[in-house]
Structure formats: structure tokens, C-alpha cells
Short mmCIF file of C-alpha atoms in Angstrom, two decimals:
data_model
loop_
_atom_site.label_atom_id
_atom_site.label_comp_id
_atom_site.label_asym_id
_atom_site.label_seq_id
_atom_site.Cartn_x
_atom_site.Cartn_y
_atom_site.Cartn_z
CA ALA A 1487 -4.32 -8.10 -17.57
CA GLU A 1488 -3.40 -11.69 -18.44
CA LEU A 1489 0.25 -10.71 -18.68
CA VAL A 1490 0.14 -9.08 -15.21
CA SER A 1491 -1.44 -12.17 -13.69
CA LYS A 1492 1.36 -14.31 -15.14
CA LEU A 1493 4.11 -12.06 -13.78
CA VAL A 1494 2.63 -11.54 -10.28
CA PRO A 1495 1.27 -14.46 -8.24
CA THR A 1496 -2.29 -13.97 -7.13
CA LYS A 1497 -2.54 -16.79 -4.56
CA ARG A 1498 -1.37 -16.40 -0.99
CA GLY A 1499 -1.86 -18.38 2.19
CA GLY A 1500 -4.54 -17.71 4.76
CA ILE A 1501 -4.06 -15.26 7.61
CA LEU A 1502 -2.92 -17.91 10.08
CA THR A 1503 -0.46 -19.32 7.56
CA GLN A 1504 0.93 -15.86 6.87
CA VAL A 1505 1.30 -15.15 10.59
CA ARG A 1506 3.02 -18.47 11.20
CA LEU A 1507 5.53 -18.05 8.38
CA LEU A 1508 6.21 -14.38 9.04
CA LEU A 1509 6.59 -14.98 12.78
CA ALA A 1510 9.16 -17.70 12.12
CA ARG A 1511 11.07 -15.41 9.76
CA SER A 1512 10.97 -12.46 12.19
CA TRP A 1513 12.16 -14.64 15.04
CA ARG A 1514 15.06 -15.92 12.94
CA GLN A 1515 16.04 -12.35 12.12
CA VAL A 1516 16.00 -11.41 15.81
CA ARG A 1517 18.13 -14.42 16.74
CA ARG A 1518 20.61 -13.81 13.92
CA ASP A 1519 21.15 -10.21 14.99
CA LYS A 1520 23.26 -11.29 17.97
CA ALA A 1521 25.82 -8.51 17.57
CA THR A 1522 23.21 -5.75 17.82
CA ASN A 1523 21.49 -7.41 20.77
CA LEU A 1524 24.81 -7.82 22.55
CA VAL A 1525 25.65 -4.15 22.01
CA ARG A 1526 22.24 -3.10 23.34
CA LEU A 1527 22.69 -5.31 26.40
CA ASN A 1528 26.14 -3.92 27.14
CA THR A 1529 24.88 -0.38 26.64
CA SER A 1530 22.04 -0.96 29.10
CA LEU A 1531 24.42 -2.41 31.68
CA PHE A 1532 26.93 0.39 31.22
CA SER A 1533 24.26 3.10 31.53
CA ALA A 1534 22.83 1.45 34.65
CA LEU A 1535 26.25 1.17 36.29
CA LEU A 1536 27.12 4.75 35.36
CA PHE A 1537 23.90 6.31 36.65
CA GLY A 1538 23.90 3.97 39.64
CA SER A 1539 27.36 5.24 40.57
CA ILE A 1540 26.28 8.88 40.22
CA PHE A 1541 23.11 8.40 42.31
CA TYR A 1542 24.51 5.73 44.62
CA LYS A 1543 22.51 4.98 47.79
CA LEU A 1544 20.42 8.12 47.90
CA PRO A 1545 19.61 9.29 51.45
CA PHE A 1546 16.35 10.86 52.59
CA THR A 1547 17.59 14.42 52.84
CA GLN A 1548 16.08 17.42 51.08
CA VAL A 1549 18.83 17.37 48.48
CA SER A 1550 18.04 13.75 47.65
CA ILE A 1551 14.55 14.77 46.50
CA GLN A 1552 15.96 16.52 43.45
CA ASP A 1553 18.43 13.69 42.92
CA ARG A 1554 15.63 11.13 42.90
CA MET A 1555 13.61 13.15 40.40
CA GLY A 1556 16.68 13.53 38.18
CA LEU A 1557 17.39 9.80 38.33
CA LEU A 1558 13.81 8.91 37.39
CA GLN A 1559 13.82 11.39 34.53
CA VAL A 1560 17.15 10.04 33.23
CA SER A 1561 15.85 6.46 33.48
CA CYS A 1562 12.82 7.29 31.33
CA ILE A 1563 14.90 9.20 28.77
CA ASN A 1564 17.50 6.42 28.54
CA ALA A 1565 14.86 3.73 27.95
CA ALA A 1566 13.08 5.90 25.38
CA MET A 1567 16.10 7.04 23.37
CA THR A 1568 17.65 3.57 23.19
CA ALA A 1569 14.49 2.03 21.74
CA LEU A 1570 13.78 4.99 19.46
CA THR A 1571 17.26 5.05 17.90
CA LYS A 1572 17.24 1.32 17.18
CA THR A 1573 13.81 1.44 15.53
CA LEU A 1574 14.52 4.54 13.45
CA ASN A 1575 17.72 3.01 12.12
CA ALA A 1576 16.14 -0.29 11.03
CA PHE A 1577 12.47 0.17 10.19
CA PRO A 1578 12.63 2.48 7.09
CA LYS A 1579 14.85 -0.07 5.32
CA GLU A 1580 12.56 -2.90 6.35
CA ALA A 1581 9.51 -1.00 5.12
CA THR A 1582 11.09 -0.80 1.65
CA ILE A 1583 11.56 -4.58 1.57
CA VAL A 1584 8.01 -5.11 2.77
CA GLY A 1585 6.74 -2.91 -0.06
CA ARG A 1586 8.53 -5.07 -2.63
CA GLU A 1587 7.15 -8.27 -1.12
CA ARG A 1588 3.66 -6.82 -1.02
CA ALA A 1589 4.03 -6.00 -4.71
CA LYS A 1590 4.40 -9.73 -5.29
CA LYS A 1591 1.25 -10.31 -3.21
CA LEU A 1592 3.07 -12.57 -0.76
CA TYR A 1593 1.24 -11.38 2.38
CA ASN A 1594 -0.95 -8.66 3.87
CA VAL A 1595 0.08 -5.82 6.18
CA GLY A 1596 -1.84 -7.14 9.20
CA PRO A 1597 -0.07 -10.51 9.51
CA TYR A 1598 3.31 -8.90 8.87
CA PHE A 1599 2.87 -6.21 11.53
CA ALA A 1600 1.46 -8.61 14.13
CA SER A 1601 4.29 -11.07 13.54
CA LYS A 1602 6.91 -8.34 13.82
CA LEU A 1603 5.58 -7.20 17.20
CA LEU A 1604 5.22 -10.72 18.56
CA ALA A 1605 8.81 -11.57 17.63
CA GLU A 1606 10.51 -8.35 18.76
CA LEU A 1607 8.68 -7.32 21.92
CA PRO A 1608 9.98 -10.15 24.17
CA ILE A 1609 13.61 -9.40 23.23
CA SER A 1610 13.05 -5.64 23.47
CA ALA A 1611 11.74 -6.06 27.03
CA VAL A 1612 15.04 -7.55 28.22
CA PHE A 1613 17.15 -4.40 27.87
CA PRO A 1614 15.07 -1.92 29.94
CA ALA A 1615 14.43 -4.66 32.49
CA VAL A 1616 18.18 -5.24 32.90
CA PHE A 1617 18.73 -1.49 33.20
CA GLY A 1618 16.08 -1.16 35.90
CA ALA A 1619 17.19 -4.25 37.79
CA VAL A 1620 20.73 -2.88 38.14
CA ILE A 1621 20.09 0.80 38.81
CA TYR A 1622 17.21 0.38 41.28
CA PRO A 1623 19.16 -1.27 44.13
CA MET A 1624 22.31 0.76 43.43
CA ALA A 1625 20.43 4.05 43.84
CA GLY A 1626 18.63 2.82 46.96
CA LEU A 1627 15.14 3.60 45.69
CA ASN A 1628 11.94 2.51 47.44
CA LYS A 1629 12.63 -0.73 49.28
CA GLU A 1630 9.25 -2.39 48.68
CA VAL A 1631 9.37 -5.33 46.27
CA SER A 1632 6.10 -4.31 44.64
CA ARG A 1633 7.58 -0.86 43.88
CA PHE A 1634 10.63 -2.50 42.33
CA LEU A 1635 8.49 -4.67 40.04
CA GLN A 1636 6.34 -1.69 39.10
CA PHE A 1637 9.46 0.30 38.25
CA LEU A 1638 10.59 -2.46 35.89
CA GLY A 1639 7.16 -2.43 34.25
CA ILE A 1640 7.22 1.38 33.88
CA VAL A 1641 10.61 1.54 32.13
CA THR A 1642 9.70 -1.43 29.92
CA LEU A 1643 6.45 0.22 28.87
CA GLU A 1644 8.39 3.42 28.25
CA SER A 1645 10.72 1.50 25.92
CA PHE A 1646 7.80 -0.08 24.04
CA THR A 1647 6.06 3.27 23.59
CA SER A 1648 9.21 4.93 22.31
CA ALA A 1649 9.75 2.07 19.84
CA SER A 1650 6.18 2.54 18.61
CA LEU A 1651 6.98 6.22 18.02
CA GLY A 1652 9.96 5.09 15.96
CA LEU A 1653 7.66 2.87 13.89
CA ALA A 1654 5.25 5.76 13.28
CA VAL A 1655 8.04 8.13 12.22
CA GLY A 1656 9.78 5.47 10.14
CA SER A 1657 6.59 4.64 8.26
CA VAL A 1658 6.20 8.20 6.94
CA ALA A 1659 9.88 9.14 6.56
CA PRO A 1660 11.22 8.74 3.01
CA SER A 1661 14.60 7.45 4.20
CA THR A 1662 16.58 6.38 7.25
CA GLU A 1663 18.36 9.72 7.35
CA ALA A 1664 15.07 11.61 7.42
CA ALA A 1665 13.72 9.34 10.17
CA MET A 1666 16.86 9.89 12.27
CA ALA A 1667 16.36 13.65 11.91
CA ILE A 1668 12.65 13.69 12.76
CA GLY A 1669 12.55 11.22 15.66
CA PRO A 1670 15.04 12.86 18.07
CA SER A 1671 13.53 16.29 17.39
CA VAL A 1672 10.11 15.02 18.49
CA MET A 1673 11.65 13.33 21.52
CA VAL A 1674 13.39 16.54 22.64
CA LEU A 1675 10.02 18.28 22.61
CA PHE A 1676 8.56 15.49 24.73
CA ILE A 1677 11.47 15.75 27.18
CA VAL A 1678 11.03 19.51 27.65
CA PHE A 1679 7.36 18.98 28.51
CA GLY A 1680 8.08 15.80 30.46
CA GLY A 1681 7.14 17.21 33.87
CA TYR A 1682 10.65 17.88 35.15
CA TYR A 1683 11.58 21.08 33.30
CA VAL A 1684 8.06 22.49 32.79
CA ASN A 1685 5.33 21.85 35.33
CA SER A 1686 2.65 19.67 33.78
CA GLU A 1687 -0.15 21.86 35.17
CA THR A 1688 1.16 25.22 33.89
CA PRO A 1689 2.43 24.84 30.32
CA PRO A 1690 1.97 27.71 27.84
CA LYS A 1691 -1.50 27.67 26.30
CA LEU A 1692 -0.09 27.22 22.82
CA PHE A 1693 1.69 24.03 23.93
CA SER A 1694 -0.84 22.76 26.47
CA TRP A 1695 -1.54 19.67 24.34
CA ILE A 1696 2.07 18.44 24.32
CA PRO A 1697 2.17 17.08 27.92
CA LYS A 1698 -0.88 14.95 27.11
CA VAL A 1699 0.90 13.18 24.25
CA SER A 1700 4.39 13.21 25.77
CA LEU A 1701 5.46 9.65 26.52
CA ILE A 1702 8.28 11.04 28.69
CA LYS A 1703 5.79 12.93 30.85
CA HIS A 1704 3.58 9.92 31.52
CA GLY A 1705 6.55 7.65 32.17
CA PHE A 1706 8.14 10.18 34.52
CA GLU A 1707 4.84 10.72 36.32
CA ALA A 1708 4.33 6.99 36.85
CA ALA A 1709 7.91 6.56 38.09
CA CYS A 1710 7.60 9.49 40.52
CA ILE A 1711 4.31 8.25 41.97
CA ASN A 1712 5.78 4.78 42.33
CA GLU A 1713 8.85 6.15 44.15
CA PHE A 1714 7.61 9.03 46.30
CA SER A 1715 4.29 7.66 47.55
CA GLY A 1716 4.69 6.91 51.25
CA LEU A 1717 8.26 8.24 51.60
CA LYS A 1718 9.30 10.62 54.40
CA PHE A 1719 12.24 13.01 54.30
CA ASP A 1720 14.34 14.76 56.91
CA VAL A 1721 13.09 18.24 57.79
CA LYS A 1722 15.51 20.87 59.11
CA GLU A 1723 13.96 24.19 58.11
CA ASP A 1724 10.54 25.64 57.53
CA GLY A 1725 9.32 24.99 54.02
CA ASP A 1726 11.12 21.68 53.62
CA LEU A 1727 9.19 18.87 52.02
CA ALA A 1728 8.43 16.26 54.65
CA THR A 1729 6.56 13.62 52.64
CA GLY A 1730 6.55 12.23 49.16
CA ARG A 1731 3.00 13.48 48.69
CA GLN A 1732 4.22 17.05 49.01
CA VAL A 1733 6.85 16.36 46.36
CA LEU A 1734 4.19 15.02 43.99
CA ASP A 1735 1.99 18.06 44.62
CA ARG A 1736 4.85 20.37 43.73
CA LEU A 1737 5.38 18.48 40.47
CA GLY A 1738 1.67 18.62 39.69
CA PHE A 1739 1.19 14.85 40.04
CA LYS A 1740 -1.52 13.17 42.08
CA GLU A 1741 -0.62 10.31 44.37
CA ASP A 1742 -3.46 8.11 43.12
CA SER A 1743 -2.88 8.71 39.38
CA LEU A 1744 -0.37 5.89 38.74
CA ARG A 1745 -2.98 3.90 36.88
CA SER A 1746 -3.99 6.95 34.87
CA ALA A 1747 -0.39 7.57 33.79
CA VAL A 1748 0.02 3.96 32.70
CA LEU A 1749 -3.27 4.10 30.76
CA TRP A 1750 -2.18 7.27 28.96
CA GLN A 1751 1.11 5.60 28.06
CA SER A 1752 -0.79 2.59 26.73
CA ARG A 1753 -3.06 4.83 24.64
CA ILE A 1754 -0.04 6.50 23.03
CA LEU A 1755 1.42 3.06 22.35
CA MET A 1756 -1.73 1.80 20.64
CA PHE A 1757 -2.17 5.01 18.65
CA ASN A 1758 1.35 4.72 17.24
CA TYR A 1759 0.75 1.08 16.32
CA LEU A 1760 -2.54 1.86 14.56
CA PHE A 1761 -1.03 4.85 12.79
CA THR A 1762 1.89 2.76 11.51
CA TYR A 1763 -0.46 -0.01 10.35
CA GLN A 1764 -2.68 2.43 8.48
CA VAL A 1765 0.26 4.14 6.77
CA LEU A 1766 1.71 0.80 5.63
CA LYS A 1767 -1.70 -0.30 4.41
CA ASN A 1768 -2.26 2.87 2.39
CA ARG A 1769 1.17 2.68 0.78
CA ARG A 1770 0.09 0.12 -1.77
CA PRO A 1771 2.47 -0.58 -4.64
CA LYS A 1772 1.33 1.04 -7.88
CA PHE A 1773 2.30 -0.22 -11.31
CA GLN A 1774 1.76 0.87 -14.87
CA ARG A 1775 -0.84 -1.21 -16.62
CA LEU A 1776 0.65 -3.55 -19.23
CA GLU A 1777 -1.00 -3.87 -22.65
CA ASP A 1778 -1.18 -6.92 -24.88
CA PRO A 1779 1.70 -6.60 -27.43
CA THR A 1780 -0.39 -8.16 -30.25
CA GLN A 1781 -3.13 -5.62 -29.70
CA LYS A 1782 -0.56 -2.82 -29.83
CA ILE A 1783 0.78 -4.13 -33.17
CA SER A 1784 -2.71 -4.22 -34.71
CA ILE A 1785 -3.29 -0.64 -33.61
CA VAL A 1786 -0.04 0.48 -35.26
CA GLU A 1787 -0.95 -1.31 -38.51
CA SER A 1788 -4.37 0.31 -38.62
CA LEU A 1789 -2.76 3.71 -38.14
CA GLU A 1790 -0.34 3.06 -41.01
CA ASP A 1791 -3.22 2.05 -43.30
CA ALA A 1792 -5.04 5.20 -42.37
CA ASP A 1793 -2.03 7.32 -43.35
CA GLU A 1794 -1.87 5.70 -46.82
CA ALA A 1795 -5.61 6.10 -47.58
CA PRO A 1796 -6.93 9.49 -48.82
CA SER A 1797 -8.28 11.53 -46.05
CA ILE A 1798 -11.83 12.89 -46.07
CA HIS A 1799 -10.63 16.01 -44.36
CA SER A 1800 -8.02 16.56 -47.04
CA LYS A 1801 -10.71 16.39 -49.72
CA GLY A 1802 -12.80 18.92 -47.91
CA GLU A 1803 -9.84 21.21 -47.58
CA GLU A 1804 -9.19 21.03 -51.34
CA ALA A 1805 -12.82 21.90 -52.06
CA LEU A 1806 -12.58 24.96 -49.87
CA LYS A 1807 -9.37 26.26 -51.45
CA PRO A 1808 -9.88 29.34 -53.68
CA ASP A 1809 -9.31 29.01 -57.44
CA THR A 1810 -5.97 30.62 -58.18
CA LYS A 1811 -6.36 30.52 -62.06
CA PRO A 1812 -7.09 33.83 -63.85
CA TYR A 1813 -10.81 34.44 -64.33
CA ILE A 1814 -12.10 34.00 -67.91
CA ASN A 1815 -15.65 35.06 -68.83
CA LYS A 1816 -17.07 32.22 -70.87
CA ALA A 1817 -20.50 33.73 -71.41
CA PRO A 1818 -21.66 33.86 -75.11
CA ILE A 1819 -20.97 37.15 -76.94
CA LYS A 1820 -24.11 38.91 -78.20
CA ARG A 1821 -23.80 40.45 -81.70
CA LYS A 1822 -25.90 43.10 -83.36
CA LYS A 1823 -28.23 42.08 -86.23
CA HIS A 1824 -26.55 44.19 -88.91
CA GLU A 1825 -23.14 42.71 -88.17
CA LYS A 1826 -22.12 39.95 -90.52
CA VAL A 1827 -20.45 36.93 -89.47
CA ASN A 1828 -17.53 35.93 -91.63
#
């Protein structure tokens, strides 16, 4: 025990000191990673310009209803996949380093995780915000300023929630390769039950729980409510959808459930954070207990002395061994009285 205490430091700073130092280190790492941040920014701009060109200045015809839903779905998927891929590629490696530093008792999981989120979330919010700020006016979505700001908040929250999913998967995956295989598979399932391909009110009973935990579904629902509420479309034939409320009813969304969708997204976000924290906390480093070398030497010497000394068990075994010598009757011989002894 004394040897372990000499090898591993037992003193560490307080919680505030740990947060301060870890936050400074995390912020330096974010600032140094300029190449990755520049690539993410260019990717967001390119995706926004590409999708904005495809869905440029959407009219209010019946065909534009499907185009608007497709654009909103693509916006949610783009924000989610970009954040998920980045997190899955980086966090498993970082978790390994954190495990080594925890083995040296440098800090606790709580200060590390809080510092990581505080340093990365502001930078991570820039990329979905840039994407939304470019694609929204290009596609000619709802003209109200409040709707535009809400759209930016929805795609940013979608990015945060997807990154939290990447943290949860990365915390349990044994390697980066395994995390990159698990994460997209889960996301594809969330996309299928995201409200665009399968109606959120009529999923198969076996999979009825998936829309409730699908971050794509809640992001898409919030974006649709934000866009279609109050809109009116051109009607030419019977059965055409005249208002945005009718569009929401067909999708299975309620016009007044924007807050509910955002709350569900926030619950998924917090669950992923708590799950990641608990997994990191339970993955404590384990080491083999070291013994005092002098005590080990004394034990070896005592064993050698015991081998040289006669064993009690060996004596007992000799006593129990049968006599292998031929039997000789040593009883006195009785002679008759008339016999003479020479």
C-alpha cells in the first residue's frame, strides 16, 4: 500500500480548481484544432448552398408542401449527422486518455465532463447556425423573423442532441471503429421513424417506442410546426391542402406542440449526458495490488526452511507403511519335560 501511494499521487485540487484548469485545457484544444473547425465550417456552408439551390425560393403551391417537408427533414439530418460523425471520431480516443489521467488521480469525472461541454458547445453552435442562416432565406421559408430565429434554435439543438448521442455511444464502444459502426446504424433507425417516412401516430406496435426517443422525429416536428403554422397554399382541386394546419394534421403533428417537441429533444439531450457521465464514472481504472518486496522475501525464506525441516506428515506416512520384512515368530519354544537340553 505504501508503494502504491508513492507511485500514484493522492492529492488533487478542489472541484473549482479542477474545472478551471480543465476548462482552460479544453478551450486550448478547441482553438488549436483550427483545421477541423475550418473544414466543418466549409462543409456547413457548402451543404447550405447546395440544398438552398435545390429548394430555391419555394412557392406556395401544392407541390411545394412536399418540398418544404423534404427540406426540413434534410436540414435536421444534416445537422445531426455532422455532429454525430465528429463526436464518434474523437471521443473514444479522448476517453482512453481520460482513463489514464484518472488512474493518476489528477481529476474527477464531473469536472472533466462539465469543462468539456462548456468549452465545446459554443463552437459547436456556430456550424448549424451558419447552415440555417444561409439556407433559410435561400429557400424562402416563413418570412417572420421570430420563425427564423426559432429555426436556428431548432437546428442548433438538433446538433447538440446528436453530439450527445455520439458521446453516449463513444463511452461504451471499445474503439473508434466500433463507435463509427454503431452510431450511424442508430441514426438510420431514428431517420426512418423521424415522422417523414413513417407517420408518427401509426408506427408498428413493436417499434412504437422508437419515435419517442428519435431525435430526428422531434427536430423534424419542431421545424414543421415552426414553418407551416399560419401558412396558406394555393388550392386548385378538391382535396388540396389549403393551410399549414392541415399539413401538420396529415403528418400527425399538432400545431401547438412546438414546446413539447423541444422539451422532448431536451430530455433526450440530458439523458445522453447523464448516461455518458455514469459510464465514465463506472469505468474506474483497476490495478493489481502491489506487495512489499521485503515481505515477499521473508515468505520465500520461511518456505525454504520448511522444505529442509522434517515434515510431520512424512513421519506419519512412514508409521502407516506396512512392514515389508519377512515375518519371524519370536515366541519362546516350549519343550517337553522328558527332552534333554544339550
